Short mmCIF file of C-alpha atoms and ligand atoms in Angstrom, two decimals:
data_model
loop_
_atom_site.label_atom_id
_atom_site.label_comp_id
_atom_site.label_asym_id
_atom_site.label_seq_id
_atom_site.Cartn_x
_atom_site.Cartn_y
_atom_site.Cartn_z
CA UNK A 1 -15.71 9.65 20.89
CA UNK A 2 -13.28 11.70 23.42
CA UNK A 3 -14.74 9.88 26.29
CA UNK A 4 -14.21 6.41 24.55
CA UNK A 5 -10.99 7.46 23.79
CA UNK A 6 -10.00 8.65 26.96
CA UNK A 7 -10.67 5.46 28.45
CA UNK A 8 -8.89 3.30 26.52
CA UNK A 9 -5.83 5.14 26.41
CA UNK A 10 -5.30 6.00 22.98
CA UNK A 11 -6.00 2.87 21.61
CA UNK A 12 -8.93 4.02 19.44
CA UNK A 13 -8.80 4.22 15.78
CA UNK A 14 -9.14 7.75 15.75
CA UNK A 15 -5.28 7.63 13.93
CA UNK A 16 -6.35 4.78 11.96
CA UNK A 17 -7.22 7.35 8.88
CA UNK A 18 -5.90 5.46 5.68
CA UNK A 19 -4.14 8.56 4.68
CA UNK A 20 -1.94 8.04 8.18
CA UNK A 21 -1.39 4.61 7.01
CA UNK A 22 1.65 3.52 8.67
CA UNK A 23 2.45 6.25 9.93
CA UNK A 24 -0.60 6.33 11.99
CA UNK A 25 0.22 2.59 13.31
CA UNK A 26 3.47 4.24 14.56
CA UNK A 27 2.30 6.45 16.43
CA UNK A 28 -0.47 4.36 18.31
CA UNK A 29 2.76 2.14 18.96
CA UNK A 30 4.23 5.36 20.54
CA UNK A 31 1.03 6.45 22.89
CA UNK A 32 0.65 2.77 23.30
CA UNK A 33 3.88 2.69 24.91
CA UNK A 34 3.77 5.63 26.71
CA UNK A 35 0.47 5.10 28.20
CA UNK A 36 2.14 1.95 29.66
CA UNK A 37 5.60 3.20 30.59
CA UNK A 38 4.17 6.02 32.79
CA UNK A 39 1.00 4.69 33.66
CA UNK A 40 -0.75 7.83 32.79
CA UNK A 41 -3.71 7.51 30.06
CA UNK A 42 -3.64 11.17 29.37
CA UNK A 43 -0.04 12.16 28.00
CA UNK A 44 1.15 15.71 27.60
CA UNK A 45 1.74 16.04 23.84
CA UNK A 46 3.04 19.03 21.94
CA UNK A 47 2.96 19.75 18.48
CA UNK A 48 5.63 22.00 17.02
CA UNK A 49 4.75 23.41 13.37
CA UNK A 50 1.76 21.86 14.10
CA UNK A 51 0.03 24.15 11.81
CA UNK A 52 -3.86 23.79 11.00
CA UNK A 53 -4.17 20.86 14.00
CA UNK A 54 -4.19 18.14 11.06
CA UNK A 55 -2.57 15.72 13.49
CA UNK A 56 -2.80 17.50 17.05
CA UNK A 57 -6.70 18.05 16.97
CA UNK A 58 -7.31 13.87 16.16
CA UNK A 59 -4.69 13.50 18.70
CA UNK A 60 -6.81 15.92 21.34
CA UNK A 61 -10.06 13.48 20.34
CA UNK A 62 -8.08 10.82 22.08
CA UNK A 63 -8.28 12.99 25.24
CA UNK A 64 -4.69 13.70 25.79
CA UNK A 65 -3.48 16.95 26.68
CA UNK A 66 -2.41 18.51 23.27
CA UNK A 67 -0.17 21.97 22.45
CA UNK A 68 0.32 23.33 18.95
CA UNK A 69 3.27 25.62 18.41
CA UNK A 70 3.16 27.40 15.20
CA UNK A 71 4.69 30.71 14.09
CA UNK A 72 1.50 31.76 11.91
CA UNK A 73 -1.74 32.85 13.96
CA UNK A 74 -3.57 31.99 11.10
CA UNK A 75 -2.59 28.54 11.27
CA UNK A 76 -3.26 28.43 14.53
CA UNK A 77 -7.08 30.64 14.83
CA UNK A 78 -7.58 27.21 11.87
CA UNK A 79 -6.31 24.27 14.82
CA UNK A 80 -8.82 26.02 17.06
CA UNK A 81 -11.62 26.69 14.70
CA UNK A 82 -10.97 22.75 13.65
CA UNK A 83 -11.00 21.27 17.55
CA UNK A 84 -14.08 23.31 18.93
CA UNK A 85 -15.88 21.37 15.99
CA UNK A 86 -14.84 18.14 17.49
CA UNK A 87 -15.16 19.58 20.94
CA UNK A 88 -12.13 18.88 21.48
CA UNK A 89 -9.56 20.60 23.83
CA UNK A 90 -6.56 22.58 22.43
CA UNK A 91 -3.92 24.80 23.56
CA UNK A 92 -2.83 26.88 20.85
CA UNK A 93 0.93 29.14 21.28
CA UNK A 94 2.15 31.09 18.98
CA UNK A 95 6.34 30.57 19.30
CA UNK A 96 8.79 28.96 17.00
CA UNK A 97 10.27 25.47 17.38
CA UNK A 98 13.59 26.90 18.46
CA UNK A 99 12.22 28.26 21.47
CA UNK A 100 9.53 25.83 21.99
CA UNK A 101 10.93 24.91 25.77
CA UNK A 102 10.71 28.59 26.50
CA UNK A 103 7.15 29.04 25.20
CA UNK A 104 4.87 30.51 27.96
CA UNK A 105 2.98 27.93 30.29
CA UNK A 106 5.15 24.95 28.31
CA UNK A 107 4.89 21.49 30.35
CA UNK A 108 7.19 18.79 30.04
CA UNK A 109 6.15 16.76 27.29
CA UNK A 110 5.62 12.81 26.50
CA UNK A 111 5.36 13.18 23.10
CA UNK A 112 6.49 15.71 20.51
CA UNK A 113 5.68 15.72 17.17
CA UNK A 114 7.28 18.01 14.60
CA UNK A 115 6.12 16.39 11.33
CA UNK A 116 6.73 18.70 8.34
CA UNK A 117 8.49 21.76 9.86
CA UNK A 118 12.46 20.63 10.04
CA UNK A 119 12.44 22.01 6.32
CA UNK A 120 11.84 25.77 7.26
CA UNK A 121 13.26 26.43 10.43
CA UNK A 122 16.35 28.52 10.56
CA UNK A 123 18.62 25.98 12.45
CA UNK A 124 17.17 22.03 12.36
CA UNK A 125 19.98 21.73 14.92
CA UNK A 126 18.48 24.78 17.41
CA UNK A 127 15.12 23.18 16.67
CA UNK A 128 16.14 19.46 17.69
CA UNK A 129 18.30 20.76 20.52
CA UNK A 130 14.84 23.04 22.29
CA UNK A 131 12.69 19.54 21.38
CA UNK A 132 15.46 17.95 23.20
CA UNK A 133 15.09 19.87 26.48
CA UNK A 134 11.23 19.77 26.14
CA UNK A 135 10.74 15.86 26.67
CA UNK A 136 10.49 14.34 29.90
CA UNK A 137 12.97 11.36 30.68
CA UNK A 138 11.70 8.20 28.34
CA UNK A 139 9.60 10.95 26.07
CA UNK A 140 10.11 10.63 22.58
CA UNK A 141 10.35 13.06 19.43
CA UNK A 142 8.42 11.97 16.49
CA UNK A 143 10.12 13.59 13.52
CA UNK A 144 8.84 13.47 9.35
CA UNK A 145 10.80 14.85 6.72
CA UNK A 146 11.29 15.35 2.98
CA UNK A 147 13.99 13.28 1.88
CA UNK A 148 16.41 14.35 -0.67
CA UNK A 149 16.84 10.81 -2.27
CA UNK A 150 13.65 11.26 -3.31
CA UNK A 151 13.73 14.29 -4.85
CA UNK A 152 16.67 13.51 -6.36
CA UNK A 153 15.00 10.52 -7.71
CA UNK A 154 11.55 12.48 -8.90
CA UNK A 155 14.39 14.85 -10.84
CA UNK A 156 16.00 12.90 -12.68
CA UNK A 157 13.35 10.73 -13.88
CA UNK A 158 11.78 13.88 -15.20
CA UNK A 159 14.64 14.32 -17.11
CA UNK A 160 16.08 17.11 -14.74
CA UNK A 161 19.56 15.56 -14.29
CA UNK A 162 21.12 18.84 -13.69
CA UNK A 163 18.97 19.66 -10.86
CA UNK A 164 19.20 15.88 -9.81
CA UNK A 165 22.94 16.22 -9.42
CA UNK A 166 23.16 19.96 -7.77
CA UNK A 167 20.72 18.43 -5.18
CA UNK A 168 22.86 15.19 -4.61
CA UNK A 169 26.28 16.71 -4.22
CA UNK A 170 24.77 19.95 -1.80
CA UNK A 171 23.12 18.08 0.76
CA UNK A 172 20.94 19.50 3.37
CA UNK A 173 23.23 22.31 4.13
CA UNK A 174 23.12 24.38 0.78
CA UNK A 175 19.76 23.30 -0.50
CA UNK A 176 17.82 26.39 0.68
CA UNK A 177 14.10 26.14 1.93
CA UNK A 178 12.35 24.11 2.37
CA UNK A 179 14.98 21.87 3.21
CA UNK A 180 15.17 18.27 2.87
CA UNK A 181 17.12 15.47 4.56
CA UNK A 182 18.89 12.50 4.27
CA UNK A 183 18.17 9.35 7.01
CA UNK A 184 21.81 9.61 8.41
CA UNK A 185 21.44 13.53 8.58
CA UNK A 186 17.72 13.16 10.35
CA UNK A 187 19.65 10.33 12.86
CA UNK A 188 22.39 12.68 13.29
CA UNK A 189 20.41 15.78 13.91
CA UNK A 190 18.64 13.36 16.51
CA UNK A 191 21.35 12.06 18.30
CA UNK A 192 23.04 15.70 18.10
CA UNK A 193 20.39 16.86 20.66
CA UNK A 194 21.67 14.09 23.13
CA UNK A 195 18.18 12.24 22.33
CA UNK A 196 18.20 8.00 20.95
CA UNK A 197 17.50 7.73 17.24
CA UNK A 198 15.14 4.67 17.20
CA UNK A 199 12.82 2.90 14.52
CA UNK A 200 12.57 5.06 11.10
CA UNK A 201 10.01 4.31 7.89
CA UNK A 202 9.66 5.44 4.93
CA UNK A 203 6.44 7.22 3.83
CA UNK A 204 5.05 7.45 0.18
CA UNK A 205 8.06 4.74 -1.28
CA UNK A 206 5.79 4.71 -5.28
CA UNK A 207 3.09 6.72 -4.51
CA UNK A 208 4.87 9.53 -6.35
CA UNK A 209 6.56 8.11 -8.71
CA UNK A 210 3.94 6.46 -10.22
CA UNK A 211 1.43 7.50 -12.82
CA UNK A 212 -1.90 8.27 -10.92
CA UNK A 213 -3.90 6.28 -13.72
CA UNK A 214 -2.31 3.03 -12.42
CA UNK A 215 -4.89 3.47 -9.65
CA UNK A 216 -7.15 6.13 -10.19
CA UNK A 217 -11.18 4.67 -10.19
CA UNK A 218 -9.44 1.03 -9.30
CA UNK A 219 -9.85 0.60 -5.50
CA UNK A 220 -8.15 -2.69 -5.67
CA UNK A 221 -5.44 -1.35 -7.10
CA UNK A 222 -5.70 1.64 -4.73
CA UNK A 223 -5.90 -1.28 -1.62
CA UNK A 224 -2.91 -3.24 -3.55
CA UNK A 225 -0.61 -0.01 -3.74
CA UNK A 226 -1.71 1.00 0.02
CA UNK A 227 -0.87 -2.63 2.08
CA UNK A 228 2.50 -2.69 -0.44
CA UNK A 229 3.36 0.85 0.78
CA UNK A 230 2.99 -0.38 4.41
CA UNK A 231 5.43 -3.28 3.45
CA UNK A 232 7.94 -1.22 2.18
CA UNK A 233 7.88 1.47 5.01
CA UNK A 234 10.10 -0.85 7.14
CA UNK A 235 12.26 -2.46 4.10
CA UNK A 236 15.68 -0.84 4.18
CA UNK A 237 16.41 -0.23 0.58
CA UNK A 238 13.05 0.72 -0.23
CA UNK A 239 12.91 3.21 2.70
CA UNK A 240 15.56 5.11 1.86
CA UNK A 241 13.67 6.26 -1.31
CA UNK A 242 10.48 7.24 0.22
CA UNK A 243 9.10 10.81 -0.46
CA UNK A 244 9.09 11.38 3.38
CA UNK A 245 11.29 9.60 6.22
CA UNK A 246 10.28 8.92 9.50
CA UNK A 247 11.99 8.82 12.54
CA UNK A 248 11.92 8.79 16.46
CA UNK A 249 13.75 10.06 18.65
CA UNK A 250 13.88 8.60 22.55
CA UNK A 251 14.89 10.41 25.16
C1 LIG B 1 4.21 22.22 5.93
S1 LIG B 1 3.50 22.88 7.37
C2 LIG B 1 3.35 21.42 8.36
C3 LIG B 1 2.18 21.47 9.26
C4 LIG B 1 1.96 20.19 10.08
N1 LIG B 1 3.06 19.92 10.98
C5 LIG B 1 1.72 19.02 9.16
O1 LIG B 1 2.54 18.09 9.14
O2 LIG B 1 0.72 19.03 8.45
C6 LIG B 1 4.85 23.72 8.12
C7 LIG B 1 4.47 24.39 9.41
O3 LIG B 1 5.66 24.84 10.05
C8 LIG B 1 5.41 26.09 10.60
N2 LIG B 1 6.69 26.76 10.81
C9 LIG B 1 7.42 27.50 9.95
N3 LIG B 1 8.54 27.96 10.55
C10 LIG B 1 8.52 27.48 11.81
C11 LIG B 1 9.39 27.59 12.92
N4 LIG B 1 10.53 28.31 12.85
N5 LIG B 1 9.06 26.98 14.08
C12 LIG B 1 7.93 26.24 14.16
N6 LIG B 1 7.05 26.10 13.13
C13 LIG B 1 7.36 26.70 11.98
C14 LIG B 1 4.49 26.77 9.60
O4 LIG B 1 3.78 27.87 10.14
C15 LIG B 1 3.58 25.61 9.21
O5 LIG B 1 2.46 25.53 10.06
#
């Protein structure tokens, strides 16, 4: 599989994995384009908060060079146990995101993905700003958040309006950890590190907020609520509500 992958530049289907959904597509679109703009097939790719290698080790299957960054050495000992049983190749550093441009034997990267981690840094500014300085001209961030419409949302229609409300008015900047973010606070925090906020989708728009019978042990149902998901990732209104936003960042 690496060897496939490695020739056809990161075209395989290797992020195809229905959980990815569109998420996955995205960021095909990004290696796709990346591949292309620097006419390198292998891209250097670094993965802060990249945790147990859930992303960074399928990513190292398509033979591109691949970093985690990750506070916890457990987390990290777990990416490595995962890749050697792909055989796949993975640099490992233990450093926070921060710092992540001053991390021992750091390239310049292509990609950077920090899915998942904005919501327990210290600073999501300090982060953004050392992801800034870590991408090569025409690299690109690729950032995933909780978004604080939708737990707002989830709140209140559990009958938690108080909550609901105290979450609404405080914003990202009171809310404590983990931390969660609105799309104009993710675009600013973007374009606040001097980087291009670019395409954004919503992940998870009713997969949360609906009861889990409505598609439990029906996989047409299950197929139904997965291609309508992938519909609404890109519709504005519907977007904004997703559990998770997604956004990239060009540099
Ligand atoms: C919810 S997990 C996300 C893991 C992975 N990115 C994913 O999407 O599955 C959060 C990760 O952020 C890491 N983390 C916590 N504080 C961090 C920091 N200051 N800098 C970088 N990573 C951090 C944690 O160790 C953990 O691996």
């Amino acid at each position: 599989m690496a060897a496939e992958s490695r020739r056809d530049g990161g075209r395989s289907t290797v992020l195809g994995d229905a959980q990815l959904g569109e998420l996955g597509d995205v960021l095909r679109g990004v290696i796709a384009a990346s591949v292309a703009k620097t006419g390198r097939a292998v891209l250097d790719i670094v993965d802060v908060g990249g945790g147990t290698g859930g992303l960074a080790v399928p990513l190292a299957t398509l033979g591109h060079n691949v970093t985690v960054v990750d506070p916890s050495p457990d987390a990290l000992a777990a990416a490595q146990r995962r890749a050697a049983e792909v055989s796949a190749p993975l640099t490992a550093v233990q450093g926070e995101a921060a710092s992540v441009d001053s991390v021992a034997g750091m390239a310049a990267a292509d990609l950077v993905i920090c899915h998942n981690v904005l919501e327990y840094v210290d600073s999501p500014g300090d982060a953004m700003a050392a992801i800034a300085r870590v991408l090569r001209p025409s690299g690109t961030v690729s950032v995933l958040a909780s978004n604080t419409v939708a737990a707002v949302l989830h709140r209140a229609l559990a009958g938690r309006f108080a909550e609901a409300r105290r979450m609404l008015l405080e914003g990202e900047s009171t809310a404590g950890v983990p931390r969660r973010f609105t799309l104009p606070e993710l675009t600013a925090l973007i374009e606040g590190s001097g980087l291009r906020a670019g395409e954004a989708h919503g992940l998870r728009v009713f997969v949360g907020l609906l009861p889990g019978a409505l598609v439990d042990g029906d996989p047409g149902a299950a197929a139904g609520l997965q291609a309508l998901e992938r519909a609404a990732a890109t519709y504005p209104a519907l977007r904004d509500i997703a559990a998770q936003l997604h956004v990239l960042g060009h540099r």
